[in-house]
Tab-separated table of C-alpha atoms in Angstrom:
chain	number	residue	atom	x	y	z
S	161	UNK	CA	14.146	-36.752	-28.348
S	162	UNK	CA	11.099	-36.037	-26.232
S	163	UNK	CA	7.832	-37.514	-27.447
S	164	UNK	CA	5.223	-34.790	-27.863
S	165	UNK	CA	2.236	-37.027	-28.354
S	166	UNK	CA	0.270	-36.010	-25.299
S	167	UNK	CA	-2.721	-37.550	-23.638
S	168	UNK	CA	-4.839	-34.768	-25.109
S	169	UNK	CA	-5.250	-33.431	-28.612
S	170	UNK	CA	-7.124	-30.509	-30.071
S	171	UNK	CA	-10.181	-32.738	-30.496
S	172	UNK	CA	-10.096	-33.656	-26.793
S	173	UNK	CA	-11.840	-30.427	-25.856
S	174	UNK	CA	-15.438	-29.688	-26.694
S	175	UNK	CA	-17.696	-26.789	-25.770
S	176	UNK	CA	-21.423	-26.987	-26.332
S	177	UNK	CA	-23.607	-23.907	-26.039
S	178	UNK	CA	-27.185	-24.611	-25.130
S	179	UNK	CA	-29.303	-21.452	-24.849
S	180	UNK	CA	-27.598	-19.477	-22.077
S	181	UNK	CA	-25.705	-22.477	-20.697
S	182	UNK	CA	-22.237	-23.568	-21.743
S	183	UNK	CA	-21.327	-27.205	-21.233
S	184	UNK	CA	-17.675	-28.290	-21.222
S	185	UNK	CA	-16.435	-31.740	-22.220
S	186	UNK	CA	-13.093	-33.559	-22.106
S	187	UNK	CA	-12.372	-36.660	-24.143
S	188	UNK	CA	-11.224	-39.465	-21.836
S	189	UNK	CA	-10.667	-42.932	-23.295
S	190	UNK	CA	-12.636	-42.024	-26.442
S	191	UNK	CA	-15.630	-40.818	-24.424
S	192	UNK	CA	-16.582	-37.216	-23.782
S	193	UNK	CA	-17.276	-36.513	-20.142
S	194	UNK	CA	-18.866	-33.347	-18.837
S	195	UNK	CA	-16.654	-31.221	-16.567
S	196	UNK	CA	-17.057	-27.843	-14.961
S	197	UNK	CA	-15.572	-24.729	-16.555
S	198	UNK	CA	-12.655	-24.482	-14.116
S	199	UNK	CA	-11.412	-28.020	-14.788
S	200	UNK	CA	-11.867	-27.545	-18.527
S	201	UNK	CA	-9.811	-24.339	-18.497
S	202	UNK	CA	-6.993	-25.937	-16.470
S	203	UNK	CA	-6.686	-28.871	-18.882
S	204	UNK	CA	-6.994	-26.657	-21.967
S	205	UNK	CA	-4.398	-24.189	-20.654
S	206	UNK	CA	-2.028	-27.050	-19.897
S	207	UNK	CA	-2.506	-28.464	-23.386
S	208	UNK	CA	-2.015	-25.043	-24.997
S	209	UNK	CA	1.154	-24.478	-22.948
S	210	UNK	CA	2.617	-27.828	-24.053
S	211	UNK	CA	1.842	-27.070	-27.695
S	212	UNK	CA	3.328	-23.573	-27.412
S	213	UNK	CA	6.476	-24.876	-25.713
S	214	UNK	CA	6.940	-27.537	-28.379
S	215	UNK	CA	6.408	-24.989	-31.152
S	216	UNK	CA	9.025	-22.715	-29.572
S	217	UNK	CA	11.510	-25.580	-29.202
S	218	UNK	CA	11.090	-26.464	-32.855
S	219	UNK	CA	11.333	-22.846	-33.962
S	220	UNK	CA	14.475	-22.292	-31.898
S	221	UNK	CA	16.147	-25.590	-32.718
S	222	UNK	CA	17.852	-23.974	-35.684
S	223	UNK	CA	19.066	-20.474	-35.039
S	224	UNK	CA	22.182	-20.633	-37.183
S	225	UNK	CA	23.390	-22.701	-40.115
S	226	UNK	CA	26.099	-24.340	-37.966
S	227	UNK	CA	23.404	-25.538	-35.565
S	228	UNK	CA	21.168	-26.955	-38.292
S	229	UNK	CA	19.875	-29.921	-36.301
S	230	UNK	CA	19.775	-31.160	-32.732
S	231	UNK	CA	21.355	-34.357	-34.023
S	232	UNK	CA	24.443	-32.420	-35.089
S	233	UNK	CA	24.727	-30.368	-31.914
S	234	UNK	CA	27.630	-32.476	-30.682
S	235	UNK	CA	29.739	-30.892	-33.449
S	236	UNK	CA	29.344	-27.465	-31.858
S	237	UNK	CA	31.525	-28.242	-28.846
S	238	UNK	CA	34.729	-26.510	-27.907
S	239	UNK	CA	36.906	-29.095	-29.558
S	240	UNK	CA	40.045	-27.892	-31.292
S	241	UNK	CA	41.056	-31.078	-33.093
S	242	UNK	CA	41.925	-30.911	-36.782
S	243	UNK	CA	39.351	-33.612	-37.535
S	244	UNK	CA	36.627	-31.623	-35.792
S	245	UNK	CA	37.525	-28.469	-37.716
S	246	UNK	CA	37.546	-30.326	-41.040
S	247	UNK	CA	34.196	-31.944	-40.353
S	248	UNK	CA	32.645	-28.656	-39.264
S	249	UNK	CA	34.020	-26.935	-42.379
S	250	UNK	CA	32.679	-29.724	-44.606
S	251	UNK	CA	29.218	-29.511	-43.036
S	252	UNK	CA	29.222	-25.722	-43.286
S	253	UNK	CA	30.312	-25.833	-46.940
S	254	UNK	CA	27.670	-28.460	-47.696
S	255	UNK	CA	24.921	-26.337	-46.139
S	256	UNK	CA	26.077	-23.174	-47.911
S	257	UNK	CA	26.233	-25.032	-51.245
S	258	UNK	CA	22.728	-26.408	-50.724
S	259	UNK	CA	21.424	-22.938	-49.829
S	260	UNK	CA	23.010	-21.534	-53.003
S	261	UNK	CA	21.170	-24.147	-55.100
S	262	UNK	CA	17.717	-23.243	-53.744
S	263	UNK	CA	15.200	-21.292	-55.810
S	264	UNK	CA	15.590	-17.517	-55.620
S	265	UNK	CA	13.047	-16.680	-52.837
S	266	UNK	CA	13.944	-19.750	-50.792
S	267	UNK	CA	17.635	-18.923	-51.147
S	268	UNK	CA	16.995	-15.385	-49.895
S	269	UNK	CA	14.948	-16.654	-46.943
S	270	UNK	CA	17.602	-19.240	-46.041
S	271	UNK	CA	20.446	-16.718	-46.213
S	272	UNK	CA	18.600	-14.105	-44.192
S	273	UNK	CA	17.506	-16.625	-41.563
S	274	UNK	CA	20.373	-19.096	-41.230
S	275	UNK	CA	23.365	-16.950	-42.183
S	276	UNK	CA	22.474	-13.353	-41.330
S	277	UNK	CA	20.199	-14.433	-38.433
S	278	UNK	CA	17.239	-12.193	-39.283
S	279	UNK	CA	13.978	-13.124	-37.596
S	280	UNK	CA	10.821	-14.090	-39.510
S	281	UNK	CA	9.261	-10.608	-39.248
S	282	UNK	CA	12.388	-8.891	-40.539
S	283	UNK	CA	12.588	-11.259	-43.502
S	284	UNK	CA	8.902	-10.751	-44.238
S	285	UNK	CA	9.345	-6.977	-44.362
S	286	UNK	CA	12.578	-7.149	-46.336
S	287	UNK	CA	11.184	-9.487	-49.007
S	288	UNK	CA	7.662	-8.044	-48.889
S	289	UNK	CA	5.976	-11.434	-48.476
S	290	UNK	CA	3.568	-12.559	-45.721
S	291	UNK	CA	5.066	-13.664	-42.421
S	292	UNK	CA	3.276	-17.033	-42.581
S	293	UNK	CA	4.749	-17.675	-46.028
S	294	UNK	CA	8.245	-16.928	-44.748
S	295	UNK	CA	7.699	-19.204	-41.747
S	296	UNK	CA	6.335	-22.030	-43.933
S	297	UNK	CA	9.194	-21.788	-46.435
S	298	UNK	CA	11.798	-21.543	-43.640
S	299	UNK	CA	10.441	-24.737	-42.085
S	300	UNK	CA	10.536	-26.557	-45.449
S	301	UNK	CA	14.107	-25.371	-46.053
S	302	UNK	CA	15.106	-26.375	-42.521
S	303	UNK	CA	13.751	-29.901	-42.948
S	304	UNK	CA	15.502	-30.213	-46.303
S	305	UNK	CA	18.842	-29.045	-44.856
S	306	UNK	CA	18.460	-31.340	-41.851
S	307	UNK	CA	18.012	-34.299	-44.201
S	308	UNK	CA	21.111	-33.265	-46.183
S	309	UNK	CA	23.217	-33.033	-43.004
S	310	UNK	CA	21.889	-36.356	-41.673
S	311	UNK	CA	22.679	-38.063	-44.983
S	312	UNK	CA	26.128	-36.494	-45.104
S	313	UNK	CA	26.916	-37.617	-41.539
S	314	UNK	CA	25.323	-41.064	-42.016
S	315	UNK	CA	23.176	-40.728	-38.892
S	316	UNK	CA	20.703	-43.323	-40.144
S	317	UNK	CA	23.357	-46.063	-40.573
């Protein structure tokens, strides 16, 4: 998996307003150096783009309960063997059982998102809870289900 620890972090960018002047700084080797506005904006835009891309990759890594984790993506190949079909059925049943055992709101979120493939906004409207809450709970559920699948498949052995 790609390492998303970049050279820059949120704290690598500093803007200081002094009267009518704005001074821009970048953190390089634990020292802030002054740069002009154009350079600052290029680096900041690049950093923001990397963060956005990573966030999108994470958000889209699970779009369906059969595709619960990148680590299990090799199961979703066009393979017609009986063993493949049994394993896929076992994983699917495991995930559905785990979803059924979640608390009421989490179970509803998981079913709407992973089974019925509603997006976050649709779930938020349907359940009448804030979008951020739905997104937070979905991420917690996703991590929990990923751990269950990894344990079931013995990926850590």
